[in-house]
Short mmCIF file of C-alpha atoms in Angstrom, two decimals:
data_model
loop_
_atom_site.label_atom_id
_atom_site.label_comp_id
_atom_site.label_asym_id
_atom_site.label_seq_id
_atom_site.Cartn_x
_atom_site.Cartn_y
_atom_site.Cartn_z
CA MET A 1 121.82 82.28 119.93
CA SER A 2 118.79 84.18 117.79
CA SER A 3 118.35 87.86 118.11
CA LEU A 4 115.51 87.55 120.59
CA GLU A 5 117.15 85.05 122.63
CA HIS A 6 120.07 87.45 123.03
CA ALA A 7 117.37 89.89 123.93
CA ALA A 8 115.92 87.90 126.41
CA SER A 9 119.30 87.07 128.24
CA GLN A 10 119.84 90.83 128.37
CA ALA A 11 116.40 91.19 129.80
CA LEU A 12 116.49 88.81 132.52
CA ALA A 13 120.05 90.37 133.99
CA MET A 14 118.51 93.75 133.73
CA MET A 15 115.01 92.89 135.77
CA ASP A 16 113.92 94.24 138.68
CA LEU A 17 111.60 90.82 139.86
CA THR A 18 108.97 92.53 141.57
CA SER A 19 106.17 91.71 143.94
CA LEU A 20 103.95 94.93 145.21
CA ASN A 21 100.68 92.84 145.73
CA ASP A 22 98.49 93.99 148.82
CA ASP A 23 98.67 90.23 149.96
CA ASP A 24 102.11 89.87 149.74
CA ASP A 25 103.70 87.91 153.24
CA GLU A 26 107.18 86.95 154.06
CA GLY A 27 106.39 83.08 152.21
CA ALA A 28 105.58 85.25 148.94
CA ILE A 29 109.03 87.27 149.28
CA ARG A 30 111.24 84.21 150.02
CA ALA A 31 109.56 82.51 147.17
CA LEU A 32 110.30 85.57 144.97
CA CYS A 33 113.93 85.48 145.87
CA ARG A 34 114.02 81.75 145.19
CA ARG A 35 113.06 82.24 141.64
CA THR A 36 115.91 84.66 141.11
CA ASP A 37 118.15 81.77 140.81
CA THR A 38 117.51 80.50 137.46
CA PRO A 39 120.21 78.13 135.02
CA TYR A 40 120.90 81.69 132.84
CA GLY A 41 121.84 83.81 135.72
CA ALA A 42 120.25 86.18 138.24
CA PRO A 43 118.44 89.10 137.80
CA ALA A 44 119.73 92.51 138.87
CA ALA A 45 117.31 92.94 141.73
CA VAL A 46 114.27 92.23 143.70
CA CYS A 47 111.49 94.98 144.34
CA LEU A 48 109.22 94.79 147.47
CA TYR A 49 107.29 96.84 149.63
CA PRO A 50 109.83 98.19 152.57
CA ALA A 51 108.31 95.78 155.39
CA PHE A 52 109.89 92.77 153.22
CA ILE A 53 113.28 94.03 152.93
CA ASP A 54 114.66 92.04 155.88
CA ALA A 55 112.90 88.63 154.70
CA ALA A 56 114.41 88.98 151.37
CA ASP A 57 117.83 89.85 152.82
CA ARG A 58 117.72 86.52 154.88
CA GLU A 59 116.52 84.23 151.88
CA LEU A 60 119.22 85.79 149.19
CA THR A 61 121.78 85.52 151.68
CA ALA A 62 120.90 81.71 152.66
CA MET A 63 121.06 81.38 148.86
CA GLY A 64 124.51 82.38 148.76
CA ILE A 65 123.50 85.02 145.87
CA ARG A 66 122.77 88.39 147.81
CA ASP A 67 125.94 89.93 146.48
CA ARG A 68 124.47 89.41 143.05
CA VAL A 69 120.84 90.25 143.35
CA ARG A 70 120.33 93.80 144.88
CA ILE A 71 117.04 94.61 146.98
CA ALA A 72 114.97 97.85 145.85
CA THR A 73 111.95 99.01 147.64
CA VAL A 74 108.97 101.43 146.92
CA THR A 75 108.23 104.37 148.90
CA ASN A 76 105.93 107.31 148.41
CA PHE A 77 104.04 104.70 146.81
CA PRO A 78 101.65 104.60 144.96
CA ASP A 79 99.64 107.86 145.37
CA GLY A 80 102.66 110.25 144.74
CA SER A 81 102.18 112.39 147.89
CA VAL A 82 103.07 115.82 147.85
CA ASN A 83 104.31 115.20 151.51
CA VAL A 84 107.63 115.48 151.39
CA GLU A 85 108.25 114.60 154.90
CA ARG A 86 106.92 111.53 154.54
CA ALA A 87 108.83 110.67 151.78
CA CYS A 88 111.80 111.34 153.27
CA ARG A 89 110.73 109.18 156.16
CA GLU A 90 109.86 106.11 154.08
CA THR A 91 112.93 106.41 152.21
CA ARG A 92 115.58 107.36 155.38
CA ALA A 93 113.66 103.75 156.67
CA ALA A 94 113.75 101.73 153.54
CA VAL A 95 117.86 102.71 153.88
CA ALA A 96 118.17 101.68 157.65
CA ALA A 97 116.69 98.64 157.01
CA GLY A 98 118.84 97.16 153.92
CA ALA A 99 117.48 98.41 150.46
CA ASP A 100 120.31 98.88 148.02
CA GLU A 101 117.60 100.85 145.52
CA VAL A 102 114.49 103.17 146.36
CA ASP A 103 111.77 103.80 143.78
CA VAL A 104 109.77 106.82 145.06
CA VAL A 105 106.54 108.26 143.49
CA PHE A 106 106.82 111.62 141.99
CA PRO A 107 104.24 113.65 142.59
CA TYR A 108 102.51 113.70 139.18
CA LYS A 109 99.38 114.69 140.22
CA ALA A 110 100.73 117.85 141.57
CA LEU A 111 102.40 118.51 138.23
CA ILE A 112 99.12 117.87 136.16
CA GLY A 113 97.52 120.40 138.68
CA GLY A 114 100.38 122.96 137.70
CA ASP A 115 102.54 122.75 140.75
CA ALA A 116 106.14 121.52 139.47
CA GLU A 117 108.03 123.13 142.88
CA SER A 118 106.47 119.91 145.03
CA GLY A 119 108.13 117.32 142.69
CA ARG A 120 111.44 119.82 142.81
CA ALA A 121 111.02 119.42 146.60
CA LEU A 122 110.19 115.84 146.88
CA VAL A 123 113.06 114.52 144.85
CA SER A 124 115.70 116.67 146.01
CA ALA A 125 114.66 115.61 149.88
CA CYS A 126 114.52 112.15 148.76
CA ARG A 127 118.23 112.30 147.29
CA ASP A 128 119.41 113.34 150.26
CA ALA A 129 117.56 110.80 152.37
CA CYS A 130 119.12 108.29 149.96
CA GLY A 131 122.94 108.88 150.72
CA ASP A 132 124.71 106.62 148.34
CA ARG A 133 122.06 104.24 147.71
CA LEU A 134 120.27 104.25 144.03
CA LEU A 135 117.49 106.51 143.67
CA LYS A 136 115.00 105.51 141.01
CA VAL A 137 111.77 108.01 140.40
CA ILE A 138 108.64 106.99 139.44
CA LEU A 139 107.43 109.47 137.05
CA GLU A 140 103.93 107.59 136.41
CA THR A 141 104.05 108.78 132.54
CA GLY A 142 100.39 107.12 132.09
CA GLU A 143 98.92 109.19 133.70
CA LEU A 144 100.78 112.43 132.97
CA LYS A 145 99.66 111.48 129.29
CA ASP A 146 100.76 114.96 127.66
CA PRO A 147 104.55 114.60 126.22
CA ALA A 148 105.23 117.91 127.13
CA LEU A 149 104.49 116.94 130.93
CA ILE A 150 106.20 113.90 130.78
CA ARG A 151 109.24 115.55 129.31
CA GLN A 152 109.13 118.11 132.10
CA ALA A 153 108.79 115.67 135.03
CA ALA A 154 112.03 113.79 133.39
CA ASP A 155 113.64 116.84 133.49
CA ILE A 156 113.00 117.99 136.96
CA ALA A 157 113.88 114.36 138.66
CA LEU A 158 117.01 114.59 136.61
CA GLU A 159 118.19 118.31 137.68
CA CYS A 160 117.19 116.85 141.26
CA GLY A 161 119.63 114.17 141.45
CA ALA A 162 117.60 110.87 140.31
CA ASP A 163 119.93 107.96 139.68
CA PHE A 164 116.89 106.63 137.25
CA LEU A 165 114.15 107.53 135.47
CA LYS A 166 110.75 104.69 135.80
CA THR A 167 107.83 105.09 133.84
CA SER A 168 105.01 103.56 136.27
CA THR A 169 103.94 101.96 139.64
CA GLY A 170 101.91 99.55 137.90
CA LYS A 171 99.21 100.33 139.81
CA VAL A 172 97.81 102.25 137.00
CA ALA A 173 95.52 101.48 133.56
CA THR A 174 98.34 102.76 131.33
CA ASN A 175 101.99 101.90 133.09
CA ALA A 176 104.63 101.56 130.52
CA THR A 177 104.86 102.36 127.25
CA LEU A 178 107.37 102.59 124.03
CA GLU A 179 106.16 106.27 123.56
CA ALA A 180 106.82 107.04 127.05
CA ALA A 181 110.06 105.23 127.20
CA GLU A 182 111.32 106.91 124.22
CA ILE A 183 110.41 110.34 126.17
CA LEU A 184 112.57 109.55 129.08
CA LEU A 185 115.45 108.39 127.04
CA GLY A 186 115.64 111.56 125.51
CA ALA A 187 115.55 113.24 128.53
CA ILE A 188 118.50 111.22 129.80
CA ARG A 189 120.57 111.58 126.66
CA ASP A 190 119.93 115.43 126.36
CA SER A 191 120.99 115.75 130.25
CA GLY A 192 124.60 114.48 130.01
CA ARG A 193 124.10 112.71 132.70
CA ASP A 194 124.76 109.18 133.79
CA VAL A 195 121.32 108.40 134.68
CA GLY A 196 119.94 104.98 133.83
CA PHE A 197 115.89 104.39 132.73
CA LYS A 198 113.45 101.60 134.03
CA ALA A 199 110.19 100.18 132.35
CA ALA A 200 107.78 98.94 134.75
CA GLY A 201 104.21 97.17 134.52
CA GLY A 202 102.71 95.73 131.68
CA ILE A 203 106.37 93.98 129.86
CA ARG A 204 105.45 90.31 129.81
CA SER A 205 107.14 88.66 126.63
CA SER A 206 110.70 88.67 125.21
CA ASP A 207 109.05 90.26 122.11
CA ASP A 208 107.84 93.34 124.17
CA ALA A 209 111.59 93.10 126.04
CA LYS A 210 113.31 93.32 122.93
CA ALA A 211 111.05 96.01 121.75
CA TYR A 212 112.38 98.54 124.62
CA LEU A 213 115.94 97.09 124.42
CA ASP A 214 116.05 97.98 120.68
CA LEU A 215 114.68 101.27 121.43
CA ALA A 216 117.13 102.36 124.05
CA ALA A 217 120.14 100.90 121.91
CA GLY A 218 118.84 103.47 119.18
CA ILE A 219 118.90 106.41 121.36
CA MET A 220 121.70 105.46 123.98
CA GLY A 221 123.84 103.00 121.96
CA GLU A 222 124.28 99.71 122.47
CA ALA A 223 127.03 99.72 125.04
CA TRP A 224 124.52 101.34 127.37
CA LEU A 225 122.48 98.91 127.97
CA THR A 226 123.61 97.13 130.98
CA PRO A 227 121.81 96.69 134.37
CA ALA A 228 124.00 99.90 135.81
CA HIS A 229 121.69 101.82 133.32
CA PHE A 230 118.37 99.87 132.27
CA ARG A 231 115.88 97.69 134.38
CA PHE A 232 112.88 95.87 133.69
CA GLY A 233 109.99 95.86 136.46
CA ALA A 234 108.38 93.09 136.11
CA SER A 235 107.18 89.63 137.51
CA GLY A 236 105.36 87.69 135.00
CA LEU A 237 108.10 88.65 132.35
CA LEU A 238 110.48 86.29 133.99
CA ASP A 239 108.91 83.08 132.95
CA ALA A 240 108.80 84.45 129.46
CA LEU A 241 112.36 85.03 129.45
CA LEU A 242 113.20 81.45 130.85
CA ALA A 243 110.62 79.88 127.99
CA THR A 244 112.58 81.86 125.27
CA LEU A 245 116.38 80.87 126.34
CA SER A 246 115.32 77.08 127.07
CA GLY A 247 113.57 77.03 123.72
CA ASP A 248 110.11 76.56 125.08
CA ASP A 249 108.24 79.45 124.32
CA THR A 250 104.74 77.57 124.77
CA GLN A 251 105.12 77.77 128.38
CA PRO A 252 102.73 80.10 130.26
CA THR A 253 103.50 83.35 131.90
CA ARG A 254 102.50 84.61 134.93
CA GLY A 255 100.31 87.47 135.05
CA GLY A 256 100.85 90.44 137.32
CA TYR A 257 102.84 93.78 137.60
#
């Protein structure tokens, strides 16, 4: 197995196969779930809007892989409101509906404006609302832009109980970048906490995935690279990984998140 094939195999197991489109319906979510059953194993999770948690649960259960594929959803999404009550209400509802993981958007616009306390309040409250479910905090690094602001957001999320730091919503002009990933991984390393990292948005090729995995291995160590610590939020990436693993890199990839 080549180094690229090895990276593709790793990345597939670490994917949150994502559909967060305005026109999603139950049929689209069932189709998304069916894509998780590949000849090379299943991704870690599907990620979808809260309205489709039940549909995903039913489809994955019918496929016999619900115990292997987790269900992730999004809250306070995509705007990153400072409304703590709204974020908590959505998070509690997502957990009650059966989500295994909640990706909540950090109030990044408030932080840009100099308000760090809203971020602390919202992440802390959503941590409580999540209970024993995984809380991923979306920092929207492409909008924060300034490395110091990205690091500040990461440190706040870590201090307030995030289980994962996630780069982006996939809904802005600049989503995951290696530069932002390096800052978030450095914050995780420096915190000494058992926290994961999720790169989301714009990762569409096996080479892209390998670059992120190589970066994480250099900062956190090769043994850290497991689905418990590293995720890719993507849709089109799956086709690219399957093409690499099958030896057919001529296959087109799907666009999207």
